[in-house]
PDB file of C-alpha atoms in Angstrom:
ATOM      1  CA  UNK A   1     123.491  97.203  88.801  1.00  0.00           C
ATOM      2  CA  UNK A   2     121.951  96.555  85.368  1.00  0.00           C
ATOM      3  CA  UNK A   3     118.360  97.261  84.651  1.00  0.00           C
ATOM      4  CA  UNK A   4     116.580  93.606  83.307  1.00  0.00           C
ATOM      5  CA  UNK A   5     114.650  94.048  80.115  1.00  0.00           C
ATOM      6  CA  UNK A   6     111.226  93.069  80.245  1.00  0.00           C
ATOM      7  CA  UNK A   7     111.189  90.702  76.922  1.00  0.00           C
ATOM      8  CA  UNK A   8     106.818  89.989  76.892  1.00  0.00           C
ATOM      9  CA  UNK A   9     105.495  90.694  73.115  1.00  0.00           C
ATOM     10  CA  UNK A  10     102.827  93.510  73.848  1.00  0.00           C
ATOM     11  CA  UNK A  11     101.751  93.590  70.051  1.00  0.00           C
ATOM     12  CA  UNK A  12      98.502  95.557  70.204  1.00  0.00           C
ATOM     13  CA  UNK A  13      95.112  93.530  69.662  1.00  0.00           C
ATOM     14  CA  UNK A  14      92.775  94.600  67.316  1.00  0.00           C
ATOM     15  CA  UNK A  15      89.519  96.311  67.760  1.00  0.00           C
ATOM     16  CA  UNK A  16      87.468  92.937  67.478  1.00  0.00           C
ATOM     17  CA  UNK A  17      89.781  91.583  69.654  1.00  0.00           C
ATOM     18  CA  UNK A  18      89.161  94.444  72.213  1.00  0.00           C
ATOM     19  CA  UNK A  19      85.172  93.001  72.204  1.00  0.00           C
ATOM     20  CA  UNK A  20      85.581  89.639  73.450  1.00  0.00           C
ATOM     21  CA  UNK A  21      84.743  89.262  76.858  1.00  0.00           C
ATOM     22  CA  UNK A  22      83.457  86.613  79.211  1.00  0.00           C
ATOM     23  CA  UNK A  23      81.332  88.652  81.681  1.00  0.00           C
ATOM     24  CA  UNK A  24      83.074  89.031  84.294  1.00  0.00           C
ATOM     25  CA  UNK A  25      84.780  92.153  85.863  1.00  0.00           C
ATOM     26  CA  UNK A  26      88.487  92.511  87.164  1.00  0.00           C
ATOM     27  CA  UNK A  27      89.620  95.360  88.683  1.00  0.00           C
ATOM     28  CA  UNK A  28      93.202  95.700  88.895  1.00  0.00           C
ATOM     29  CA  UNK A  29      94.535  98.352  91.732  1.00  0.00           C
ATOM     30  CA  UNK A  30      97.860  99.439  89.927  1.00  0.00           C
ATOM     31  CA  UNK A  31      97.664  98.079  86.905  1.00  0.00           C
ATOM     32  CA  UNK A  32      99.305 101.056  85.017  1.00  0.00           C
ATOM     33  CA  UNK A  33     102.897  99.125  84.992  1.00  0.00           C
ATOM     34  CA  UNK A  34     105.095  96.258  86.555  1.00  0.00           C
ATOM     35  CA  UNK A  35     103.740  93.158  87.965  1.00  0.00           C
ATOM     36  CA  UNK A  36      99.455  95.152  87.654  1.00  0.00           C
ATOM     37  CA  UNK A  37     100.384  95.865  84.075  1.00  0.00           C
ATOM     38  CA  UNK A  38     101.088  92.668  82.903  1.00  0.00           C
ATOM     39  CA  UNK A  39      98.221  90.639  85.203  1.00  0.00           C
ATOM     40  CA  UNK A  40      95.974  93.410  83.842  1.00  0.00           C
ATOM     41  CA  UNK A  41      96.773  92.490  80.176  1.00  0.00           C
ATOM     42  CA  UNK A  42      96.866  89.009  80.931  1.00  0.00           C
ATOM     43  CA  UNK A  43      93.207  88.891  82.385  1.00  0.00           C
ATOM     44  CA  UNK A  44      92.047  91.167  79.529  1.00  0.00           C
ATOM     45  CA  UNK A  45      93.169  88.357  76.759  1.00  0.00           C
ATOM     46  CA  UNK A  46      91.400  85.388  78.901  1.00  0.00           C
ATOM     47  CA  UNK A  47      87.868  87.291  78.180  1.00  0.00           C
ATOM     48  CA  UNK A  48      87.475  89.574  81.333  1.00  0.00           C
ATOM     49  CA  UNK A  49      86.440  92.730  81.401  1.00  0.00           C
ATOM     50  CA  UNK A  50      89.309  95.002  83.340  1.00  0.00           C
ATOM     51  CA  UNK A  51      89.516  98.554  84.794  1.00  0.00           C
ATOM     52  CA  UNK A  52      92.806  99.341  86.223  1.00  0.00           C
ATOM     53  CA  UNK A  53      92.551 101.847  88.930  1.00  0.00           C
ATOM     54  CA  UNK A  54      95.556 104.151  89.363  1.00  0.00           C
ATOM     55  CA  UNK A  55      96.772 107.877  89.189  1.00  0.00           C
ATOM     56  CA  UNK A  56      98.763 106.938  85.745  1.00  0.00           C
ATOM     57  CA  UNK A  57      96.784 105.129  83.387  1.00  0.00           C
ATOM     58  CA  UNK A  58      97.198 101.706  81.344  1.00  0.00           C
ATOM     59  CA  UNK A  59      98.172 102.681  78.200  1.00  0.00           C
ATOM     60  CA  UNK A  60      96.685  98.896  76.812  1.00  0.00           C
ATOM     61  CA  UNK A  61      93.624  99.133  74.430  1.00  0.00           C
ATOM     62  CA  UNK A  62      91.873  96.016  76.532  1.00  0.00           C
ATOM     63  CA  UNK A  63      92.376  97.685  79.660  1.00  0.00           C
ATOM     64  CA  UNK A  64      89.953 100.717  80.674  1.00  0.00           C
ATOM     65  CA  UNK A  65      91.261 103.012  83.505  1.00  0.00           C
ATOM     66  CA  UNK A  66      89.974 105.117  86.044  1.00  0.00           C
ATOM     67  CA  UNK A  67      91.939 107.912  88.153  1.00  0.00           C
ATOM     68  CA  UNK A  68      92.458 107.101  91.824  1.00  0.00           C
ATOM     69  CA  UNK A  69      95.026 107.892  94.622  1.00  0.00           C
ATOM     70  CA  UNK A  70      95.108 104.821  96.410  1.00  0.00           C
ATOM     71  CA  UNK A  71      96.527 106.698  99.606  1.00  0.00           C
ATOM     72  CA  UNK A  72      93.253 108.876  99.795  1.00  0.00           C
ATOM     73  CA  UNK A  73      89.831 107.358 100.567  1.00  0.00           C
ATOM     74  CA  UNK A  74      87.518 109.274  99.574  1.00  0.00           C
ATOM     75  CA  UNK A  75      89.191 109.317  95.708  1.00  0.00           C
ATOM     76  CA  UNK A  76      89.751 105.586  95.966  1.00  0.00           C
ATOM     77  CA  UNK A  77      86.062 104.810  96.996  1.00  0.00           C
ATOM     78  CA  UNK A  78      84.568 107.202  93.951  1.00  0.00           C
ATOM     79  CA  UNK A  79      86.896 105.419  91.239  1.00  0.00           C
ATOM     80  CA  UNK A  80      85.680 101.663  92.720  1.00  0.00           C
ATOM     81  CA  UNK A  81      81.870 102.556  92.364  1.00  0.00           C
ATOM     82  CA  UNK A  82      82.627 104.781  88.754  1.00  0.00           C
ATOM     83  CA  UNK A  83      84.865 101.163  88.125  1.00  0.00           C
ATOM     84  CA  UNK A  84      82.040  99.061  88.690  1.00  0.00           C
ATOM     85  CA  UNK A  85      78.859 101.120  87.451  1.00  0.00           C
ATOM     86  CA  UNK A  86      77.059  98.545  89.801  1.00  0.00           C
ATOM     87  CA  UNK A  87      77.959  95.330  88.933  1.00  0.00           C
ATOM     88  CA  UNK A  88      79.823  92.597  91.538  1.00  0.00           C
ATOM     89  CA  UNK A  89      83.510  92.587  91.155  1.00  0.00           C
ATOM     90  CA  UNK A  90      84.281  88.883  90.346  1.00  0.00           C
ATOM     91  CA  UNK A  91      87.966  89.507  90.843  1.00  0.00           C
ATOM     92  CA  UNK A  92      90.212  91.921  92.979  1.00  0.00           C
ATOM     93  CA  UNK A  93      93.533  91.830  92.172  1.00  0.00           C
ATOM     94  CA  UNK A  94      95.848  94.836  94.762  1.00  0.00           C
ATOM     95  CA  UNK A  95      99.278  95.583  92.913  1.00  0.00           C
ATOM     96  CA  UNK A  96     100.043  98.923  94.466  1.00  0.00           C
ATOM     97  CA  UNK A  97     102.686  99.320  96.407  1.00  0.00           C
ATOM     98  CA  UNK A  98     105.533 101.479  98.146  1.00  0.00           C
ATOM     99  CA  UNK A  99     109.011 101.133  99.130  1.00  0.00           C
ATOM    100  CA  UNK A 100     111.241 103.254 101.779  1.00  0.00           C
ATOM    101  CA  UNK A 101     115.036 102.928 102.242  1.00  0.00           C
ATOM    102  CA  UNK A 102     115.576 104.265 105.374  1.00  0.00           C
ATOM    103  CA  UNK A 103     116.946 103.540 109.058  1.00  0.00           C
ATOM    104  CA  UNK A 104     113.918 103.022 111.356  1.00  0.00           C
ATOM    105  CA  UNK A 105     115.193 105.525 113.950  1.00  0.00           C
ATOM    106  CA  UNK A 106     115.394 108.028 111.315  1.00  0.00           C
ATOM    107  CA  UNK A 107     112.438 107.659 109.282  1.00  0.00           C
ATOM    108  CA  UNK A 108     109.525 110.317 109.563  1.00  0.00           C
ATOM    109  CA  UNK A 109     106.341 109.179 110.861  1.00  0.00           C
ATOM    110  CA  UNK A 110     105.048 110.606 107.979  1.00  0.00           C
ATOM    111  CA  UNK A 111     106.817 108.048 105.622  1.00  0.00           C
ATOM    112  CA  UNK A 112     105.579 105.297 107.407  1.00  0.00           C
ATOM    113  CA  UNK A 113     102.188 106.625 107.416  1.00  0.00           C
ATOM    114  CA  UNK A 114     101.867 107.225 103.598  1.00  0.00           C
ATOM    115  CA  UNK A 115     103.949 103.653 102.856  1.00  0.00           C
ATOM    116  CA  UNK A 116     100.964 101.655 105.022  1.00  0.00           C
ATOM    117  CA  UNK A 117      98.679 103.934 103.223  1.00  0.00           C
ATOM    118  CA  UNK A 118      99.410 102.871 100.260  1.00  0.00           C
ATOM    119  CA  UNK A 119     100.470  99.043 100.762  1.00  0.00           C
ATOM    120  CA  UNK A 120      98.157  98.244 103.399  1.00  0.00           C
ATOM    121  CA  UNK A 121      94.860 100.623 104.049  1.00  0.00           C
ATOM    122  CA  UNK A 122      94.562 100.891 100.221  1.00  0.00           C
ATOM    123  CA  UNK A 123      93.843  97.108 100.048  1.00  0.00           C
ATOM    124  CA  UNK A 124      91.510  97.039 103.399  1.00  0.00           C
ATOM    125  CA  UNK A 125      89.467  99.767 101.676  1.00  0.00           C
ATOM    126  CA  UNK A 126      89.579  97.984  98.201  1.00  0.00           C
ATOM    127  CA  UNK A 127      88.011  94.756  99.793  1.00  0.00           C
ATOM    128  CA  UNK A 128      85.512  96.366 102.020  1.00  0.00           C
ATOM    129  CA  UNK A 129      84.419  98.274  98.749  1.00  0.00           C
ATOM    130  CA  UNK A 130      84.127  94.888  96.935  1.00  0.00           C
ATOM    131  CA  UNK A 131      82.256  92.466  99.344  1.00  0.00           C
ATOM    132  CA  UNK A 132      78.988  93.808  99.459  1.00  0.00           C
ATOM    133  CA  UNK A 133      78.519  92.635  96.213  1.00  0.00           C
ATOM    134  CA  UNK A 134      80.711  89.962  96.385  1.00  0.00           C
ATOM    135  CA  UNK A 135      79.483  88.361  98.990  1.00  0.00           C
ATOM    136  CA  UNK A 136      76.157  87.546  96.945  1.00  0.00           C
ATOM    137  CA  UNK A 137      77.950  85.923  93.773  1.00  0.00           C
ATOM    138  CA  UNK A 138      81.286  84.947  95.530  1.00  0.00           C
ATOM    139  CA  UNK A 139      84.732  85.989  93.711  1.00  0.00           C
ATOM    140  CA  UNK A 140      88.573  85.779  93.978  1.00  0.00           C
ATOM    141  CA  UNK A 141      90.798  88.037  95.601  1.00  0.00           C
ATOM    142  CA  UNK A 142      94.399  88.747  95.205  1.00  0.00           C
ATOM    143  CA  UNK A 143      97.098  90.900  97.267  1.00  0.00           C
ATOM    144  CA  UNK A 144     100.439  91.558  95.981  1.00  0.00           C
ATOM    145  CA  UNK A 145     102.646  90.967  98.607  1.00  0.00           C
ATOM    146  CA  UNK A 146     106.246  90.225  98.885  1.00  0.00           C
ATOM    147  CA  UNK A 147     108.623  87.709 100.495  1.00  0.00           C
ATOM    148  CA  UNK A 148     110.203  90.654 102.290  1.00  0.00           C
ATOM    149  CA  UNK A 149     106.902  90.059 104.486  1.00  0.00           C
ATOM    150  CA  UNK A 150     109.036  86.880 105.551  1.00  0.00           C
ATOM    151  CA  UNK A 151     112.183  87.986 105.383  1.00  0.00           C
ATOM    152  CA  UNK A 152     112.724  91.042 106.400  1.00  0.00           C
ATOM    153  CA  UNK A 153     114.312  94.104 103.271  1.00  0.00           C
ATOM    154  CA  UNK A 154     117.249  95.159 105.272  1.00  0.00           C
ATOM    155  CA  UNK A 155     116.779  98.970 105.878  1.00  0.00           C
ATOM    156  CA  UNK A 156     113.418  98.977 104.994  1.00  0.00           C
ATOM    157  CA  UNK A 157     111.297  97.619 107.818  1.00  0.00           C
ATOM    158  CA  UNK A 158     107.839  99.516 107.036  1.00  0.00           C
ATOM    159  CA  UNK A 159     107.543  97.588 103.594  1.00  0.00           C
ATOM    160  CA  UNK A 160     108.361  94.203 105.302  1.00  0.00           C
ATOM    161  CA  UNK A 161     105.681  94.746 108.219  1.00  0.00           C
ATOM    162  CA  UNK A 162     103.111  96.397 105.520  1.00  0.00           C
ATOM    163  CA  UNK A 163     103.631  93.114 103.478  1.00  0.00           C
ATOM    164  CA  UNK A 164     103.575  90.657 106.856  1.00  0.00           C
ATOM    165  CA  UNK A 165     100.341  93.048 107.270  1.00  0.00           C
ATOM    166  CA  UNK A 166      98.851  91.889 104.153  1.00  0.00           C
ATOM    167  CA  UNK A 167      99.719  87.996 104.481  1.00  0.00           C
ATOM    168  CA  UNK A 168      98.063  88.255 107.857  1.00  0.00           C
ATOM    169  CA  UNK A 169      95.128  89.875 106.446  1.00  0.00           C
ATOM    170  CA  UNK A 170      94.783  87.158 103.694  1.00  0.00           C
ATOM    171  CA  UNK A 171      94.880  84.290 106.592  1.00  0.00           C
ATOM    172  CA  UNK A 172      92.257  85.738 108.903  1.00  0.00           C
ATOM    173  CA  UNK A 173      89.888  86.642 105.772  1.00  0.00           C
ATOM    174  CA  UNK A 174      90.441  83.423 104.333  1.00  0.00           C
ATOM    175  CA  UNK A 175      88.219  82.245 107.060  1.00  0.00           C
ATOM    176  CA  UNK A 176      85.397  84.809 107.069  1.00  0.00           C
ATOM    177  CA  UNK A 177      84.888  84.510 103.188  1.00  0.00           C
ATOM    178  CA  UNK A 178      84.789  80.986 102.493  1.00  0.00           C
ATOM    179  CA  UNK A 179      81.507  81.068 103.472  1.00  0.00           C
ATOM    180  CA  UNK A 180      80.707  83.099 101.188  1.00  0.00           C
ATOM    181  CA  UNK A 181      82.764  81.381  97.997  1.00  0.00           C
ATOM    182  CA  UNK A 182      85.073  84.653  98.305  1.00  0.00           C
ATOM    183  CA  UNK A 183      88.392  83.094  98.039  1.00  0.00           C
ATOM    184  CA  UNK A 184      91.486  85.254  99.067  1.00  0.00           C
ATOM    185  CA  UNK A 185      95.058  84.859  98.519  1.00  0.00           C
ATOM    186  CA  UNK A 186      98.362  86.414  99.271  1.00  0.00           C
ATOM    187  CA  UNK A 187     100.763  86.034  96.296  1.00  0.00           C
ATOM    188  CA  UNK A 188     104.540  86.622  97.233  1.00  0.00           C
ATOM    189  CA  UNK A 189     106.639  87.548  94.962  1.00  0.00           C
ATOM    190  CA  UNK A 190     110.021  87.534  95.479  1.00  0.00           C
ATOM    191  CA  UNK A 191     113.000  90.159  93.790  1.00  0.00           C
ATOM    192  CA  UNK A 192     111.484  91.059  90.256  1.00  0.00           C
ATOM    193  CA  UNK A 193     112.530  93.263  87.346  1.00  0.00           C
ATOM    194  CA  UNK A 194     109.982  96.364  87.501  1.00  0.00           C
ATOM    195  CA  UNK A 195     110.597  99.816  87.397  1.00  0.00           C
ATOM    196  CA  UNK A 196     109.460  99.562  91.154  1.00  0.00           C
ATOM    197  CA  UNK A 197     113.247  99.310  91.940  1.00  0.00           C
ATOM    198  CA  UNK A 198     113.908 102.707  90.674  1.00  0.00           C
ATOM    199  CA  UNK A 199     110.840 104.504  91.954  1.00  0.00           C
ATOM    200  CA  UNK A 200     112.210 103.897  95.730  1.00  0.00           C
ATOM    201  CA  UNK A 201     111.885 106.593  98.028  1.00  0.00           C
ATOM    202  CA  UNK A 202     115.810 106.402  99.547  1.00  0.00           C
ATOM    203  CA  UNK A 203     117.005 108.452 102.216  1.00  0.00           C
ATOM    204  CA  UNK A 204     119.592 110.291 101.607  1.00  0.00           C
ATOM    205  CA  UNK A 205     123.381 110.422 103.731  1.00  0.00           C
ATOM    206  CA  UNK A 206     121.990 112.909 105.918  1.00  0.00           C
ATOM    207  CA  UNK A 207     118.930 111.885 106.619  1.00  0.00           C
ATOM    208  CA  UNK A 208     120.576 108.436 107.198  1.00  0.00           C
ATOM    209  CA  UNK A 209     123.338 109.521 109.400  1.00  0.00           C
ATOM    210  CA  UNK A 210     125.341 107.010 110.780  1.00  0.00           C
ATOM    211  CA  UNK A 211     123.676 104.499 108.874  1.00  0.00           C
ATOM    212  CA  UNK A 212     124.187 106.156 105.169  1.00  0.00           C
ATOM    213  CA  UNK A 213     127.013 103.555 104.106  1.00  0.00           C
ATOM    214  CA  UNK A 214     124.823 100.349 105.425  1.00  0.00           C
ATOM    215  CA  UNK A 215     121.822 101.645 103.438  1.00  0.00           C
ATOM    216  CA  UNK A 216     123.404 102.251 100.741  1.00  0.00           C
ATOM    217  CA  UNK A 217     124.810  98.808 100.634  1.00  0.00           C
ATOM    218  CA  UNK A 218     121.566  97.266 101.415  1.00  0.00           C
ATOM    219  CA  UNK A 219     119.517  99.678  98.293  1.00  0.00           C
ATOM    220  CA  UNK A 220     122.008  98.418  96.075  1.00  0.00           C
ATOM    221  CA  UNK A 221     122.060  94.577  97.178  1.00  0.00           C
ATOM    222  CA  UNK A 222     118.008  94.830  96.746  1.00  0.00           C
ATOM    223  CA  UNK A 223     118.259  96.422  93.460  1.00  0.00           C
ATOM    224  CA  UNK A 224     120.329  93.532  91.758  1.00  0.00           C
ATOM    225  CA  UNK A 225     117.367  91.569  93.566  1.00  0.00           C
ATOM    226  CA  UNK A 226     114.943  93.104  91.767  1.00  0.00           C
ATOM    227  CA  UNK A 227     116.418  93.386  88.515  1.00  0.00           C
ATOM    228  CA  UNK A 228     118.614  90.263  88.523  1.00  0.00           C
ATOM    229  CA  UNK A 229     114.777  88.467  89.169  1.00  0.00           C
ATOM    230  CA  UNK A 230     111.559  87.043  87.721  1.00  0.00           C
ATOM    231  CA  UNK A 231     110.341  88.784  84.560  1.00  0.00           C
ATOM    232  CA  UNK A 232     106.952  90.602  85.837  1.00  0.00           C
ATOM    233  CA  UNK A 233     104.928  89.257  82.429  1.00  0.00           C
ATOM    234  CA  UNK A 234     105.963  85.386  84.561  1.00  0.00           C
ATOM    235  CA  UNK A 235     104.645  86.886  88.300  1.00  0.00           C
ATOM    236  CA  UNK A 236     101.565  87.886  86.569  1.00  0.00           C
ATOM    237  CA  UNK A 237     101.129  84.337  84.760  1.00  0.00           C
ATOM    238  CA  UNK A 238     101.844  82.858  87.814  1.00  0.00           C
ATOM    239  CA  UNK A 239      99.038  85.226  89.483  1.00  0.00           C
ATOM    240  CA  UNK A 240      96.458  84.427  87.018  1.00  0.00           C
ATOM    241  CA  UNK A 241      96.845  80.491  87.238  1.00  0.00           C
ATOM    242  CA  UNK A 242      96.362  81.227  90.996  1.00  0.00           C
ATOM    243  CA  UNK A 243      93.254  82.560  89.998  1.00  0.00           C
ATOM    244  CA  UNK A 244      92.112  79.981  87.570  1.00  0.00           C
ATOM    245  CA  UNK A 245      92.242  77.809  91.145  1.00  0.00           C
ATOM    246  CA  UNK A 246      88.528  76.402  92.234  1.00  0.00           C
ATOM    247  CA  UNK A 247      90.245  77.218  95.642  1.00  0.00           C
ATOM    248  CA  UNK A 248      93.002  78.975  95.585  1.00  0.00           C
ATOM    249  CA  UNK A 249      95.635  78.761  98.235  1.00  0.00           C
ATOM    250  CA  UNK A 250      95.873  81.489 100.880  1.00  0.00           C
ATOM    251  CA  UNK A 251      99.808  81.902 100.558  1.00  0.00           C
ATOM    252  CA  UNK A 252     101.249  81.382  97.119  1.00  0.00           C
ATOM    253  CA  UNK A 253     104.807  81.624  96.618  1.00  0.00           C
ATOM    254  CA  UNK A 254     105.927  82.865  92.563  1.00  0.00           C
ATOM    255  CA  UNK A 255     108.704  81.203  91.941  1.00  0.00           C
ATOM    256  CA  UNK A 256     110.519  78.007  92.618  1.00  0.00           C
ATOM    257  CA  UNK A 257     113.932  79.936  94.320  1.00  0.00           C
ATOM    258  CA  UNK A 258     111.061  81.817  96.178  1.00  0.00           C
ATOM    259  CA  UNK A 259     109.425  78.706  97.346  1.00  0.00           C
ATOM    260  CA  UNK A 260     112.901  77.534  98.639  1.00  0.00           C
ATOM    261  CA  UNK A 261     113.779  80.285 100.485  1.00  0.00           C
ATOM    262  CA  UNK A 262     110.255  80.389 101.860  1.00  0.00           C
ATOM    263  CA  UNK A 263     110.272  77.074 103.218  1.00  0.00           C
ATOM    264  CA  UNK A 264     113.738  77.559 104.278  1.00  0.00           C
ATOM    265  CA  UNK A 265     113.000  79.992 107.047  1.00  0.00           C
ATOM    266  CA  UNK A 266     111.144  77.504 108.825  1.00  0.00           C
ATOM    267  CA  UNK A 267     113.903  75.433 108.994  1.00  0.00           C
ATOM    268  CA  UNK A 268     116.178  77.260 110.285  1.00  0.00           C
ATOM    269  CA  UNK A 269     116.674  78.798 113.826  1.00  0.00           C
ATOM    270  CA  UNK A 270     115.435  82.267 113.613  1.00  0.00           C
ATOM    271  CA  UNK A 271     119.455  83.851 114.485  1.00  0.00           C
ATOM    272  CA  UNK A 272     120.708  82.099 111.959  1.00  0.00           C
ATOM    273  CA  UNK A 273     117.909  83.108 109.029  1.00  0.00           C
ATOM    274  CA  UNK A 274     118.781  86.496 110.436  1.00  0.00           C
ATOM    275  CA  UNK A 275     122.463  86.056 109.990  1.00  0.00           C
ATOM    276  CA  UNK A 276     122.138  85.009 106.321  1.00  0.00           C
ATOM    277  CA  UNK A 277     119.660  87.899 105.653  1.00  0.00           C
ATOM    278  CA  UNK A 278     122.216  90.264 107.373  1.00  0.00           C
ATOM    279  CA  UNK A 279     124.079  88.722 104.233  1.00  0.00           C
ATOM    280  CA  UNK A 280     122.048  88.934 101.662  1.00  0.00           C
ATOM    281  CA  UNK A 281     122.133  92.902 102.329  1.00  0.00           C
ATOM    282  CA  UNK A 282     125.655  93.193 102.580  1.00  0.00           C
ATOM    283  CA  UNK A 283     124.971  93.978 106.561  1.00  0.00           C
TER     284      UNK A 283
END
């Protein structure tokens, strides 16, 4: 498969232009590349004031980082408060994210456990970190999810039921926040041209066993996904008008081949969305 280039001018601003700000705070969870990178730098030119959080950090003059481990607590909870320095978070935008090629009866517990940590309990602690605050002078609240919460990433089931996790989560908030003028939303992306694609954790033949030739097929099939997808400078436009919402929807779809499919699956009897997503993998 061939890698996409991303083609986004990132011509550096000057120092006056690193000063403008409108007030408010952003913190960006993963913001050090891909989809966080570019929603990082994107909020950072409309006047906000953004600290990516993330073990590697943003290498964009606009952008200040702070170290944290998304998969550990206690380092996650110490960058949020050294992120904030007090103030309410006005917007919470949750990029991080894991991926895991692997049969299910052959993937280690401990796999699974790291992957949620990282796509799902690193978001639950993010927003139970924010509301406090939050709750007094309302705010916006994004998670990165995928359409593989939908429909299913052949030979990869912990990332599609992380990502189902995290729509879920955005429903059932969606209702306890309103009050509150906290507006949450979902965003699904669907295959898009990061270096996320290359960062995979894949089983290899023997851990795979009998299933080494069908994951390799499926790895590769999601890979010219990915790469053969949206730009991540467009998913992160496409976040940030989300956010520019009064009220936001709860389940936003990037894309309009995304939105097809999406709707698509409720269509269709559930065998034969399987069947084409057998397909789609090369399964």
């Amino acid at each position: 498969y061939m890698k996409k280039e991303d083609s986004e001018n990132t011509q550096q601003p000057t120092q006056e232009e690193n000063l403008v700000s409108n007030g408010k705070l952003a913190l960006v969870v993963g913001g050090s590349s891909g989809i966080g990178y570019h929603t990082a730098v994107r909020l950072a030119n409309t006047g906000y004031e953004v600290v990516n959080l993330s073990r590697t950090p943003c290498d964009h003059p606009k952008v200040r980082s702070v170290e944290a481990d998304v998969s550990e607590a206690e380092s996650l909870r110490s960058a949020i408060e050294n992120a904030r320095k007090g103030r309410a978070v006005d917007v919470l935008v949750y990029c991080a994210g894991f991926s895991l090629a692997a049969p299910f009866a052959y993937t280690e517990e401990s796999d699974i456990r790291y992957l949620f940590e990282v796509n799902w309990f690193g978001a639950v602690r993010c927003i139970q970190a924010v509301l406090p605050a939050m709750r007094q002078s309302g705010g916006k609240i994004v998670l990165v999810s995928s359409l593989g919460g939908s429909l299913p990433v052949c030979m990869d089931a912990a990332y599609s039921a992380s990502k189902s996790a995290l729509d879920m989560l955005a429903k059932e908030l969606s209702v306890e926040l309103e009050p509150y003028r906290i507006f949450i939303t979902s965003v699904l992306p669907g295959g898009t041209a990061t270096e996320f694609t290359f960062k995979r954790r894949v089983y290899s033949d023997g851990e795979c066993g009998e299933y080494a030739a069908s994951v390799k097929r499926a790895t590769a099939a999601l890979a010219n996904m990915e790469q053969g997808g949206m730009l991540p400078a467009v998913v992160a436009e496409e976040i940030c008008s989300v956010l520019e919402r009064k009220k936001p929807p709860v389940i936003y779809v990037c894309g309009w081949k995304n939105k097809f499919f999406y709707f698509l699956q409720r269509l269709l009897p559930e065998r034969t969305l399987l069947y084409l997503n057998r397909k789609m993998y090369n399964l």
